């Protein structure tokens, strides 16, 4: 009987783990759902009366987007500035803090006492949602009585906060990937429309002007043709303005969108699977630095196409060391095609394209190298300083 009970409990634990993993996956698609799930787990696993969670939505602003066990709407979507209240203090210090009696505590500011009283809260704990040392939000637990928050409760909230912070980071990255993909598609549509509709409008306008040059044309016909030409000119101007709006991207978006577009074009041209992954937000670069990064990616892709016999390529881009780094990794022949592949270190490059990229980056204070991958293929790595 004891064994059967133990097996049943193990199955329950396994089921709970599967449910938690399912919630985690769903939450990645919706940060509000992620925060709601974290709030629910805080209540469930600590036994506290309330759980709620806030995410960073400005340089110094937290907004509570998840809650569980609340009596009123006062906590919902509440804005909390850095340093204010218990959550703001946890945000500012980047560490857990707790109080046995919120409204009576001398250790915090009291801008939110009316909200706390409306919920009947006594004790509260706040734990920052930290990823790589950066606060992405704050997780809270609260009890409707004055108690001491024990180490067991604090550790449980911390155990919930850690994966929640990671999931928030991944959700932000997913948002960035989606946005970059949309920008790349907008640019592709803009180019396609320019080449098709733009060219058609120009051709029609030219034909109308040719008709007007006929000296034998009827005056009334000439007047109508001039009217048609004017309307075509107005349409072309409006079309160009629409294309300009469609093609607008911010500097940090433009680089990722351009690289993503190059990967998609490479994939269509070669049939080789090519992915672009933005590991972080990319800071704005001036035209020279941005062009240098794009040139490296394009030259590396050309080399893969010509010499690598690869089946897949991954281009990653990230902000690092005060600049922007890009890596183009393939699963091809690697150094076995030594006469063909470029060893991009000064004086040993057998490829004029990568050597030119090396020189270009060096003039900007950047670096370029080519290394072999442990599982085959090569990786071209480039870095340029920020501007």
mmCIF file of C-alpha atoms in Angstrom:
data_model
loop_
_atom_site.group_PDB
_atom_site.id
_atom_site.type_symbol
_atom_site.label_atom_id
_atom_site.label_comp_id
_atom_site.label_asym_id
_atom_site.label_seq_id
_atom_site.Cartn_x
_atom_site.Cartn_y
_atom_site.Cartn_z
ATOM 1 C CA UNK A 1 0.000 0.000 0.000
ATOM 2 C CA UNK A 2 2.821 2.399 0.889
ATOM 3 C CA UNK A 3 4.505 1.654 -2.425
ATOM 4 C CA UNK A 4 1.281 2.290 -4.352
ATOM 5 C CA UNK A 5 0.844 5.579 -2.507
ATOM 6 C CA UNK A 6 4.434 6.572 -3.306
ATOM 7 C CA UNK A 7 3.947 5.715 -6.985
ATOM 8 C CA UNK A 8 0.733 7.715 -7.085
ATOM 9 C CA UNK A 9 2.434 10.733 -5.517
ATOM 10 C CA UNK A 10 5.262 10.447 -8.041
ATOM 11 C CA UNK A 11 2.702 10.445 -10.845
ATOM 12 C CA UNK A 12 1.025 13.509 -9.354
ATOM 13 C CA UNK A 13 4.392 15.309 -9.193
ATOM 14 C CA UNK A 14 5.156 14.362 -12.791
ATOM 15 C CA UNK A 15 1.730 15.570 -13.894
ATOM 16 C CA UNK A 16 2.195 18.855 -12.050
ATOM 17 C CA UNK A 17 5.571 19.304 -13.751
ATOM 18 C CA UNK A 18 4.005 18.702 -17.158
ATOM 19 C CA UNK A 19 1.238 21.196 -16.381
ATOM 20 C CA UNK A 20 3.811 23.764 -15.277
ATOM 21 C CA UNK A 21 5.824 23.227 -18.465
ATOM 22 C CA UNK A 22 2.671 23.648 -20.540
ATOM 23 C CA UNK A 23 1.866 26.903 -18.739
ATOM 24 C CA UNK A 24 5.442 28.061 -19.340
ATOM 25 C CA UNK A 25 5.171 27.449 -23.078
ATOM 26 C CA UNK A 26 1.806 29.201 -23.308
ATOM 27 C CA UNK A 27 3.112 32.098 -21.239
ATOM 28 C CA UNK A 28 5.915 32.694 -23.716
ATOM 29 C CA UNK A 29 3.274 33.802 -26.172
ATOM 30 C CA UNK A 30 1.719 36.258 -23.705
ATOM 31 C CA UNK A 31 3.683 38.090 -21.009
ATOM 32 C CA UNK A 32 0.499 38.939 -19.126
ATOM 33 C CA UNK A 33 -0.320 35.218 -18.999
ATOM 34 C CA UNK A 34 3.197 34.566 -17.742
ATOM 35 C CA UNK A 35 2.767 37.030 -14.871
ATOM 36 C CA UNK A 36 -0.668 35.660 -14.008
ATOM 37 C CA UNK A 37 0.774 32.156 -13.855
ATOM 38 C CA UNK A 38 3.636 33.314 -11.618
ATOM 39 C CA UNK A 39 1.094 34.949 -9.307
ATOM 40 C CA UNK A 40 -0.949 31.757 -9.128
ATOM 41 C CA UNK A 41 2.126 29.673 -8.300
ATOM 42 C CA UNK A 42 3.164 32.055 -5.528
ATOM 43 C CA UNK A 43 -0.198 31.578 -3.790
ATOM 44 C CA UNK A 44 -0.262 27.848 -4.408
ATOM 45 C CA UNK A 45 3.271 27.056 -3.261
ATOM 46 C CA UNK A 46 3.710 29.499 -0.374
ATOM 47 C CA UNK A 47 0.220 29.424 1.120
ATOM 48 C CA UNK A 48 0.110 33.236 1.104
ATOM 49 C CA UNK A 49 -3.212 34.973 0.507
ATOM 50 C CA UNK A 50 -2.085 36.961 -2.554
ATOM 51 C CA UNK A 51 0.387 36.636 -5.349
ATOM 52 C CA UNK A 52 1.002 39.266 -7.973
ATOM 53 C CA UNK A 53 3.698 40.231 -10.431
ATOM 54 C CA UNK A 54 4.839 43.344 -12.277
ATOM 55 C CA UNK A 55 6.895 43.785 -15.409
ATOM 56 C CA UNK A 56 9.235 46.591 -16.384
ATOM 57 C CA UNK A 57 7.496 48.889 -18.873
ATOM 58 C CA UNK A 58 9.786 51.895 -18.751
ATOM 59 C CA UNK A 59 13.246 52.786 -17.542
ATOM 60 C CA UNK A 60 12.004 53.270 -13.966
ATOM 61 C CA UNK A 61 8.434 51.957 -14.171
ATOM 62 C CA UNK A 62 6.910 48.673 -13.072
ATOM 63 C CA UNK A 63 3.296 47.828 -13.933
ATOM 64 C CA UNK A 64 1.426 45.047 -12.129
ATOM 65 C CA UNK A 65 0.023 42.800 -14.875
ATOM 66 C CA UNK A 66 -0.565 39.539 -13.005
ATOM 67 C CA UNK A 67 -2.502 38.839 -9.805
ATOM 68 C CA UNK A 68 -4.106 36.006 -7.905
ATOM 69 C CA UNK A 69 -6.289 36.245 -4.799
ATOM 70 C CA UNK A 70 -6.976 39.990 -4.971
ATOM 71 C CA UNK A 71 -10.227 41.322 -3.498
ATOM 72 C CA UNK A 72 -10.419 44.579 -5.415
ATOM 73 C CA UNK A 73 -9.163 46.064 -8.671
ATOM 74 C CA UNK A 74 -6.826 48.508 -6.924
ATOM 75 C CA UNK A 75 -3.674 46.404 -7.454
ATOM 76 C CA UNK A 76 -4.433 45.601 -11.059
ATOM 77 C CA UNK A 77 -2.322 47.536 -13.588
ATOM 78 C CA UNK A 78 -0.905 49.609 -10.720
ATOM 79 C CA UNK A 79 2.169 51.630 -11.721
ATOM 80 C CA UNK A 80 5.141 51.450 -9.360
ATOM 81 C CA UNK A 81 8.167 53.714 -9.770
ATOM 82 C CA UNK A 82 11.689 52.659 -8.814
ATOM 83 C CA UNK A 83 12.251 53.080 -5.075
ATOM 84 C CA UNK A 84 8.573 53.499 -4.136
ATOM 85 C CA UNK A 85 6.843 51.024 -1.870
ATOM 86 C CA UNK A 86 8.158 47.526 -1.283
ATOM 87 C CA UNK A 87 8.236 46.511 -4.955
ATOM 88 C CA UNK A 88 9.964 49.721 -5.971
ATOM 89 C CA UNK A 89 12.560 49.143 -3.248
ATOM 90 C CA UNK A 90 13.200 45.587 -4.456
ATOM 91 C CA UNK A 91 13.509 46.995 -7.996
ATOM 92 C CA UNK A 92 16.028 49.645 -6.908
ATOM 93 C CA UNK A 93 18.125 47.269 -4.763
ATOM 94 C CA UNK A 94 17.808 44.297 -7.165
ATOM 95 C CA UNK A 95 17.288 41.948 -4.201
ATOM 96 C CA UNK A 96 14.406 40.470 -2.188
ATOM 97 C CA UNK A 97 12.840 42.572 0.579
ATOM 98 C CA UNK A 98 9.957 41.894 2.971
ATOM 99 C CA UNK A 99 8.006 43.581 5.763
ATOM 100 C CA UNK A 100 5.800 42.040 8.496
ATOM 101 C CA UNK A 101 3.347 44.977 8.434
ATOM 102 C CA UNK A 102 3.341 47.022 5.226
ATOM 103 C CA UNK A 103 1.504 50.154 6.381
ATOM 104 C CA UNK A 104 3.446 50.384 9.654
ATOM 105 C CA UNK A 105 6.905 49.710 8.232
ATOM 106 C CA UNK A 106 9.466 52.543 8.470
ATOM 107 C CA UNK A 107 11.674 50.798 5.889
ATOM 108 C CA UNK A 108 9.581 51.753 2.838
ATOM 109 C CA UNK A 109 7.733 54.709 1.364
ATOM 110 C CA UNK A 110 3.954 54.736 1.705
ATOM 111 C CA UNK A 111 2.485 56.030 -1.581
ATOM 112 C CA UNK A 112 0.414 52.844 -1.946
ATOM 113 C CA UNK A 113 -0.992 52.501 1.590
ATOM 114 C CA UNK A 114 -4.578 53.133 0.436
ATOM 115 C CA UNK A 115 -4.317 50.265 -2.057
ATOM 116 C CA UNK A 116 -2.721 47.992 0.541
ATOM 117 C CA UNK A 117 -5.471 48.750 3.091
ATOM 118 C CA UNK A 118 -8.162 48.098 0.470
ATOM 119 C CA UNK A 119 -6.696 44.616 0.027
ATOM 120 C CA UNK A 120 -6.291 44.114 3.782
ATOM 121 C CA UNK A 121 -2.598 43.314 3.359
ATOM 122 C CA UNK A 122 -0.303 43.008 6.338
ATOM 123 C CA UNK A 123 2.940 41.165 5.525
ATOM 124 C CA UNK A 124 4.497 41.336 2.065
ATOM 125 C CA UNK A 125 7.554 40.034 0.223
ATOM 126 C CA UNK A 126 8.923 41.356 -3.072
ATOM 127 C CA UNK A 127 11.504 39.529 -5.201
ATOM 128 C CA UNK A 128 13.071 41.030 -8.343
ATOM 129 C CA UNK A 129 12.762 39.149 -11.626
ATOM 130 C CA UNK A 130 16.449 39.149 -12.560
ATOM 131 C CA UNK A 131 17.995 38.023 -15.848
ATOM 132 C CA UNK A 132 21.750 38.492 -16.302
ATOM 133 C CA UNK A 133 21.725 41.101 -13.564
ATOM 134 C CA UNK A 134 18.922 43.139 -15.149
ATOM 135 C CA UNK A 135 15.603 43.635 -13.360
ATOM 136 C CA UNK A 136 12.730 42.731 -15.694
ATOM 137 C CA UNK A 137 9.992 42.923 -13.074
ATOM 138 C CA UNK A 138 9.057 42.068 -9.489
ATOM 139 C CA UNK A 139 7.141 39.119 -8.007
ATOM 140 C CA UNK A 140 5.110 39.697 -4.827
ATOM 141 C CA UNK A 141 3.535 37.566 -2.149
ATOM 142 C CA UNK A 142 1.306 38.972 0.596
ATOM 143 C CA UNK A 143 -0.639 37.846 3.643
ATOM 144 C CA UNK A 144 -3.753 39.497 5.109
ATOM 145 C CA UNK A 145 -2.284 39.539 8.575
ATOM 146 C CA UNK A 146 0.887 40.688 10.294
ATOM 147 C CA UNK A 147 3.408 37.834 10.204
ATOM 148 C CA UNK A 148 7.090 37.249 9.756
ATOM 149 C CA UNK A 149 7.974 36.085 6.243
ATOM 150 C CA UNK A 150 10.073 32.980 6.806
ATOM 151 C CA UNK A 151 13.053 31.750 4.794
ATOM 152 C CA UNK A 152 11.005 28.886 3.362
ATOM 153 C CA UNK A 153 8.443 31.261 1.847
ATOM 154 C CA UNK A 154 11.166 33.607 0.588
ATOM 155 C CA UNK A 155 13.053 30.775 -1.129
ATOM 156 C CA UNK A 156 9.851 29.519 -2.763
ATOM 157 C CA UNK A 157 9.089 32.952 -4.217
ATOM 158 C CA UNK A 158 12.687 33.141 -5.456
ATOM 159 C CA UNK A 159 12.328 29.717 -7.103
ATOM 160 C CA UNK A 160 9.264 31.000 -8.954
ATOM 161 C CA UNK A 161 10.892 34.327 -9.814
ATOM 162 C CA UNK A 162 13.960 32.833 -11.520
ATOM 163 C CA UNK A 163 12.196 30.949 -14.376
ATOM 164 C CA UNK A 164 9.669 33.766 -14.662
ATOM 165 C CA UNK A 165 12.509 36.219 -15.374
ATOM 166 C CA UNK A 166 13.980 33.853 -17.959
ATOM 167 C CA UNK A 167 10.582 33.454 -19.626
ATOM 168 C CA UNK A 168 10.110 37.248 -19.691
ATOM 169 C CA UNK A 169 13.484 37.611 -21.386
ATOM 170 C CA UNK A 170 12.597 34.957 -23.960
ATOM 171 C CA UNK A 171 9.235 36.615 -24.588
ATOM 172 C CA UNK A 172 10.983 39.917 -25.254
ATOM 173 C CA UNK A 173 13.379 38.194 -27.632
ATOM 174 C CA UNK A 174 10.441 36.525 -29.407
ATOM 175 C CA UNK A 175 8.798 39.925 -29.778
ATOM 176 C CA UNK A 176 11.994 41.286 -31.250
ATOM 177 C CA UNK A 177 12.287 38.404 -33.707
ATOM 178 C CA UNK A 178 8.678 38.879 -34.827
ATOM 179 C CA UNK A 179 9.129 42.612 -35.206
ATOM 180 C CA UNK A 180 12.308 42.166 -37.234
ATOM 181 C CA UNK A 181 10.557 39.648 -39.480
ATOM 182 C CA UNK A 182 7.681 42.080 -40.038
ATOM 183 C CA UNK A 183 10.111 44.881 -40.851
ATOM 184 C CA UNK A 184 11.960 42.707 -43.333
ATOM 185 C CA UNK A 185 8.663 41.789 -44.988
ATOM 186 C CA UNK A 186 7.647 45.459 -45.152
ATOM 187 C CA UNK A 187 10.933 46.294 -46.842
ATOM 188 C CA UNK A 188 10.482 43.415 -49.294
ATOM 189 C CA UNK A 189 6.963 44.608 -50.185
ATOM 190 C CA UNK A 190 8.202 48.180 -50.596
ATOM 191 C CA UNK A 191 10.913 47.085 -53.021
ATOM 192 C CA UNK A 192 8.497 44.855 -54.950
ATOM 193 C CA UNK A 193 5.924 47.651 -55.269
ATOM 194 C CA UNK A 194 8.598 50.121 -56.340
ATOM 195 C CA UNK A 195 9.808 47.741 -59.054
ATOM 196 C CA UNK A 196 6.320 46.880 -60.322
ATOM 197 C CA UNK A 197 3.735 49.591 -59.682
ATOM 198 C CA UNK A 198 6.312 52.386 -59.636
ATOM 199 C CA UNK A 199 7.730 51.293 -62.968
ATOM 200 C CA UNK A 200 4.236 50.964 -64.431
ATOM 201 C CA UNK A 201 3.272 54.512 -63.403
ATOM 202 C CA UNK A 202 6.481 55.859 -64.934
ATOM 203 C CA UNK A 203 5.823 53.973 -68.180
ATOM 204 C CA UNK A 204 2.216 55.226 -68.439
ATOM 205 C CA UNK A 205 3.364 58.788 -67.796
ATOM 206 C CA UNK A 206 5.988 58.520 -70.513
ATOM 207 C CA UNK A 207 3.455 57.202 -73.016
ATOM 208 C CA UNK A 208 1.050 60.040 -72.236
ATOM 209 C CA UNK A 209 3.837 62.584 -72.794
ATOM 210 C CA UNK A 210 4.658 60.944 -76.126
ATOM 211 C CA UNK A 211 1.038 61.285 -77.208
ATOM 212 C CA UNK A 212 1.125 64.998 -76.377
ATOM 213 C CA UNK A 213 4.145 65.480 -78.612
ATOM 214 C CA UNK A 214 2.058 64.615 -81.672
ATOM 215 C CA UNK A 215 1.597 67.985 -83.413
ATOM 216 C CA UNK A 216 -1.518 66.753 -85.209
ATOM 217 C CA UNK A 217 -3.343 65.925 -82.008
ATOM 218 C CA UNK A 218 -6.704 67.532 -81.410
ATOM 219 C CA UNK A 219 -6.554 70.457 -78.883
ATOM 220 C CA UNK A 220 -9.300 68.904 -76.785
ATOM 221 C CA UNK A 221 -7.415 65.600 -76.758
ATOM 222 C CA UNK A 222 -4.220 67.415 -75.760
ATOM 223 C CA UNK A 223 -6.029 69.048 -72.842
ATOM 224 C CA UNK A 224 -7.359 65.689 -71.694
ATOM 225 C CA UNK A 225 -3.895 64.126 -71.993
ATOM 226 C CA UNK A 226 -2.397 66.913 -69.900
ATOM 227 C CA UNK A 227 -5.044 66.268 -67.271
ATOM 228 C CA UNK A 228 -4.259 62.552 -67.333
ATOM 229 C CA UNK A 229 -0.532 63.299 -66.987
ATOM 230 C CA UNK A 230 -1.187 65.539 -63.985
ATOM 231 C CA UNK A 231 -3.267 62.868 -62.292
ATOM 232 C CA UNK A 232 -0.584 60.252 -62.967
ATOM 233 C CA UNK A 233 2.018 62.577 -61.452
ATOM 234 C CA UNK A 234 -0.149 63.060 -58.349
ATOM 235 C CA UNK A 235 -0.689 59.309 -58.070
ATOM 236 C CA UNK A 236 3.040 58.633 -58.416
ATOM 237 C CA UNK A 237 3.837 61.193 -55.706
ATOM 238 C CA UNK A 238 1.288 59.657 -53.321
ATOM 239 C CA UNK A 239 2.656 56.204 -54.132
ATOM 240 C CA UNK A 240 6.212 57.280 -53.296
ATOM 241 C CA UNK A 241 5.034 58.732 -49.974
ATOM 242 C CA UNK A 242 3.289 55.450 -49.147
ATOM 243 C CA UNK A 243 6.445 53.491 -49.956
ATOM 244 C CA UNK A 244 8.495 55.796 -47.737
ATOM 245 C CA UNK A 245 6.155 55.107 -44.802
ATOM 246 C CA UNK A 246 6.192 51.370 -45.500
ATOM 247 C CA UNK A 247 9.989 51.289 -45.567
ATOM 248 C CA UNK A 248 10.577 53.334 -42.395
ATOM 249 C CA UNK A 249 12.545 51.493 -39.703
ATOM 250 C CA UNK A 250 14.457 52.756 -36.717
ATOM 251 C CA UNK A 251 18.268 52.418 -36.877
ATOM 252 C CA UNK A 252 18.496 49.483 -34.462
ATOM 253 C CA UNK A 253 15.693 47.662 -36.327
ATOM 254 C CA UNK A 254 17.135 48.315 -39.776
ATOM 255 C CA UNK A 255 20.322 46.262 -39.311
ATOM 256 C CA UNK A 256 18.513 43.165 -38.050
ATOM 257 C CA UNK A 257 15.827 43.495 -40.729
ATOM 258 C CA UNK A 258 18.474 43.822 -43.470
ATOM 259 C CA UNK A 259 20.408 40.777 -42.270
ATOM 260 C CA UNK A 260 17.181 38.785 -41.971
ATOM 261 C CA UNK A 261 16.270 39.756 -45.539
ATOM 262 C CA UNK A 262 19.702 38.637 -46.769
ATOM 263 C CA UNK A 263 19.221 35.257 -45.062
ATOM 264 C CA UNK A 264 15.811 34.795 -46.644
ATOM 265 C CA UNK A 265 17.159 35.719 -50.086
ATOM 266 C CA UNK A 266 20.064 33.293 -49.589
ATOM 267 C CA UNK A 267 17.643 30.516 -48.635
ATOM 268 C CA UNK A 268 15.419 31.121 -51.664
ATOM 269 C CA UNK A 269 18.423 31.264 -53.980
ATOM 270 C CA UNK A 270 20.273 28.202 -52.713
ATOM 271 C CA UNK A 271 17.706 26.002 -51.005
ATOM 272 C CA UNK A 272 19.950 25.968 -47.912
ATOM 273 C CA UNK A 273 18.134 26.559 -44.624
ATOM 274 C CA UNK A 274 19.222 29.975 -43.320
ATOM 275 C CA UNK A 275 18.088 31.571 -40.063
ATOM 276 C CA UNK A 276 18.776 34.956 -38.531
ATOM 277 C CA UNK A 277 18.665 35.171 -34.736
ATOM 278 C CA UNK A 278 18.833 38.489 -32.863
ATOM 279 C CA UNK A 279 20.223 37.514 -29.448
ATOM 280 C CA UNK A 280 19.784 41.017 -28.021
ATOM 281 C CA UNK A 281 18.460 44.387 -29.026
ATOM 282 C CA UNK A 282 20.942 45.929 -31.434
ATOM 283 C CA UNK A 283 22.044 49.525 -30.822
ATOM 284 C CA UNK A 284 21.921 52.068 -33.606
ATOM 285 C CA UNK A 285 25.032 52.218 -35.809
ATOM 286 C CA UNK A 286 26.021 54.889 -38.273
ATOM 287 C CA UNK A 287 25.928 54.133 -41.995
ATOM 288 C CA UNK A 288 29.592 53.088 -42.226
ATOM 289 C CA UNK A 289 29.477 50.641 -39.325
ATOM 290 C CA UNK A 290 26.113 49.219 -40.388
ATOM 291 C CA UNK A 291 27.307 48.745 -43.974
ATOM 292 C CA UNK A 292 30.443 46.978 -42.751
ATOM 293 C CA UNK A 293 28.403 44.451 -40.757
ATOM 294 C CA UNK A 294 26.047 43.813 -43.662
ATOM 295 C CA UNK A 295 29.000 43.387 -46.053
ATOM 296 C CA UNK A 296 30.540 40.711 -43.808
ATOM 297 C CA UNK A 297 27.274 38.771 -43.643
ATOM 298 C CA UNK A 298 26.784 38.934 -47.408
ATOM 299 C CA UNK A 299 30.366 37.903 -48.185
ATOM 300 C CA UNK A 300 30.167 35.018 -45.706
ATOM 301 C CA UNK A 301 26.906 33.820 -47.274
ATOM 302 C CA UNK A 302 28.461 34.002 -50.752
ATOM 303 C CA UNK A 303 31.377 31.859 -49.537
ATOM 304 C CA UNK A 304 28.967 29.325 -48.059
ATOM 305 C CA UNK A 305 27.038 29.207 -51.318
ATOM 306 C CA UNK A 306 30.143 28.741 -53.468
ATOM 307 C CA UNK A 307 32.334 26.481 -51.394
ATOM 308 C CA UNK A 308 30.805 25.031 -48.217
ATOM 309 C CA UNK A 309 28.281 22.447 -49.466
ATOM 310 C CA UNK A 310 26.322 23.289 -46.303
ATOM 311 C CA UNK A 311 22.793 22.230 -45.429
ATOM 312 C CA UNK A 312 22.130 25.026 -42.945
ATOM 313 C CA UNK A 313 23.412 28.450 -41.922
ATOM 314 C CA UNK A 314 22.700 30.445 -38.762
ATOM 315 C CA UNK A 315 23.406 34.161 -38.601
ATOM 316 C CA UNK A 316 23.347 35.595 -35.080
ATOM 317 C CA UNK A 317 23.604 39.248 -34.153
ATOM 318 C CA UNK A 318 23.978 40.794 -30.709
ATOM 319 C CA UNK A 319 25.163 43.805 -28.765
ATOM 320 C CA UNK A 320 28.358 42.955 -26.889
ATOM 321 C CA UNK A 321 31.512 44.620 -25.546
ATOM 322 C CA UNK A 322 30.244 48.084 -26.374
ATOM 323 C CA UNK A 323 29.516 47.255 -29.996
ATOM 324 C CA UNK A 324 27.707 44.842 -32.306
ATOM 325 C CA UNK A 325 28.850 41.304 -33.053
ATOM 326 C CA UNK A 326 27.672 39.084 -35.872
ATOM 327 C CA UNK A 327 28.434 35.412 -36.496
ATOM 328 C CA UNK A 328 27.711 33.383 -39.638
ATOM 329 C CA UNK A 329 27.957 29.661 -38.853
ATOM 330 C CA UNK A 330 27.515 26.847 -41.396
ATOM 331 C CA UNK A 331 27.611 23.053 -41.204
ATOM 332 C CA UNK A 332 29.582 22.589 -44.414
ATOM 333 C CA UNK A 333 33.009 21.235 -45.380
ATOM 334 C CA UNK A 334 34.980 23.509 -43.089
ATOM 335 C CA UNK A 335 38.720 23.716 -43.592
ATOM 336 C CA UNK A 336 38.684 20.592 -45.779
ATOM 337 C CA UNK A 337 38.054 22.914 -48.725
ATOM 338 C CA UNK A 338 41.188 24.825 -47.726
ATOM 339 C CA UNK A 339 41.961 26.143 -51.164
ATOM 340 C CA UNK A 340 38.498 27.589 -51.455
ATOM 341 C CA UNK A 341 37.493 28.831 -48.008
ATOM 342 C CA UNK A 342 38.831 32.096 -46.645
ATOM 343 C CA UNK A 343 41.004 32.195 -43.522
ATOM 344 C CA UNK A 344 40.215 35.758 -42.564
ATOM 345 C CA UNK A 345 43.304 36.810 -40.660
ATOM 346 C CA UNK A 346 45.609 39.436 -42.081
ATOM 347 C CA UNK A 347 48.110 38.100 -44.547
ATOM 348 C CA UNK A 348 46.539 34.643 -44.801
ATOM 349 C CA UNK A 349 43.165 35.338 -46.420
ATOM 350 C CA UNK A 350 42.768 33.563 -49.699
ATOM 351 C CA UNK A 351 39.440 35.292 -50.339
ATOM 352 C CA UNK A 352 39.488 38.859 -51.589
ATOM 353 C CA UNK A 353 35.961 39.495 -50.298
ATOM 354 C CA UNK A 354 36.660 38.598 -46.678
ATOM 355 C CA UNK A 355 40.062 40.280 -46.818
ATOM 356 C CA UNK A 356 38.343 43.469 -47.970
ATOM 357 C CA UNK A 357 35.868 43.098 -45.108
ATOM 358 C CA UNK A 358 38.769 42.560 -42.693
ATOM 359 C CA UNK A 359 40.421 45.788 -43.856
ATOM 360 C CA UNK A 360 37.143 47.697 -43.759
ATOM 361 C CA UNK A 361 36.408 46.603 -40.199
ATOM 362 C CA UNK A 362 39.955 47.336 -39.079
ATOM 363 C CA UNK A 363 39.607 50.932 -40.268
ATOM 364 C CA UNK A 364 36.505 51.236 -38.071
ATOM 365 C CA UNK A 365 38.214 49.667 -35.058
ATOM 366 C CA UNK A 366 36.473 46.317 -35.556
ATOM 367 C CA UNK A 367 37.647 42.718 -35.884
ATOM 368 C CA UNK A 368 37.022 39.734 -38.151
ATOM 369 C CA UNK A 369 37.957 36.086 -37.776
ATOM 370 C CA UNK A 370 37.075 32.676 -39.197
ATOM 371 C CA UNK A 371 37.084 29.623 -36.921
ATOM 372 C CA UNK A 372 36.307 25.967 -37.433
ATOM 373 C CA UNK A 373 33.276 24.463 -35.695
ATOM 374 C CA UNK A 374 33.698 21.337 -33.572
ATOM 375 C CA UNK A 375 30.936 19.563 -35.470
ATOM 376 C CA UNK A 376 32.063 20.699 -38.917
ATOM 377 C CA UNK A 377 31.730 23.860 -40.949
ATOM 378 C CA UNK A 378 33.085 27.306 -40.254
ATOM 379 C CA UNK A 379 31.975 30.408 -38.378
ATOM 380 C CA UNK A 380 32.760 33.932 -39.580
ATOM 381 C CA UNK A 381 32.771 36.334 -36.643
ATOM 382 C CA UNK A 382 32.838 40.108 -36.881
ATOM 383 C CA UNK A 383 32.581 42.905 -34.344
ATOM 384 C CA UNK A 384 32.278 46.663 -34.749
ATOM 385 C CA UNK A 385 32.355 49.251 -31.960
ATOM 386 C CA UNK A 386 29.211 51.209 -31.182
ATOM 387 C CA UNK A 387 28.787 54.703 -32.580
#
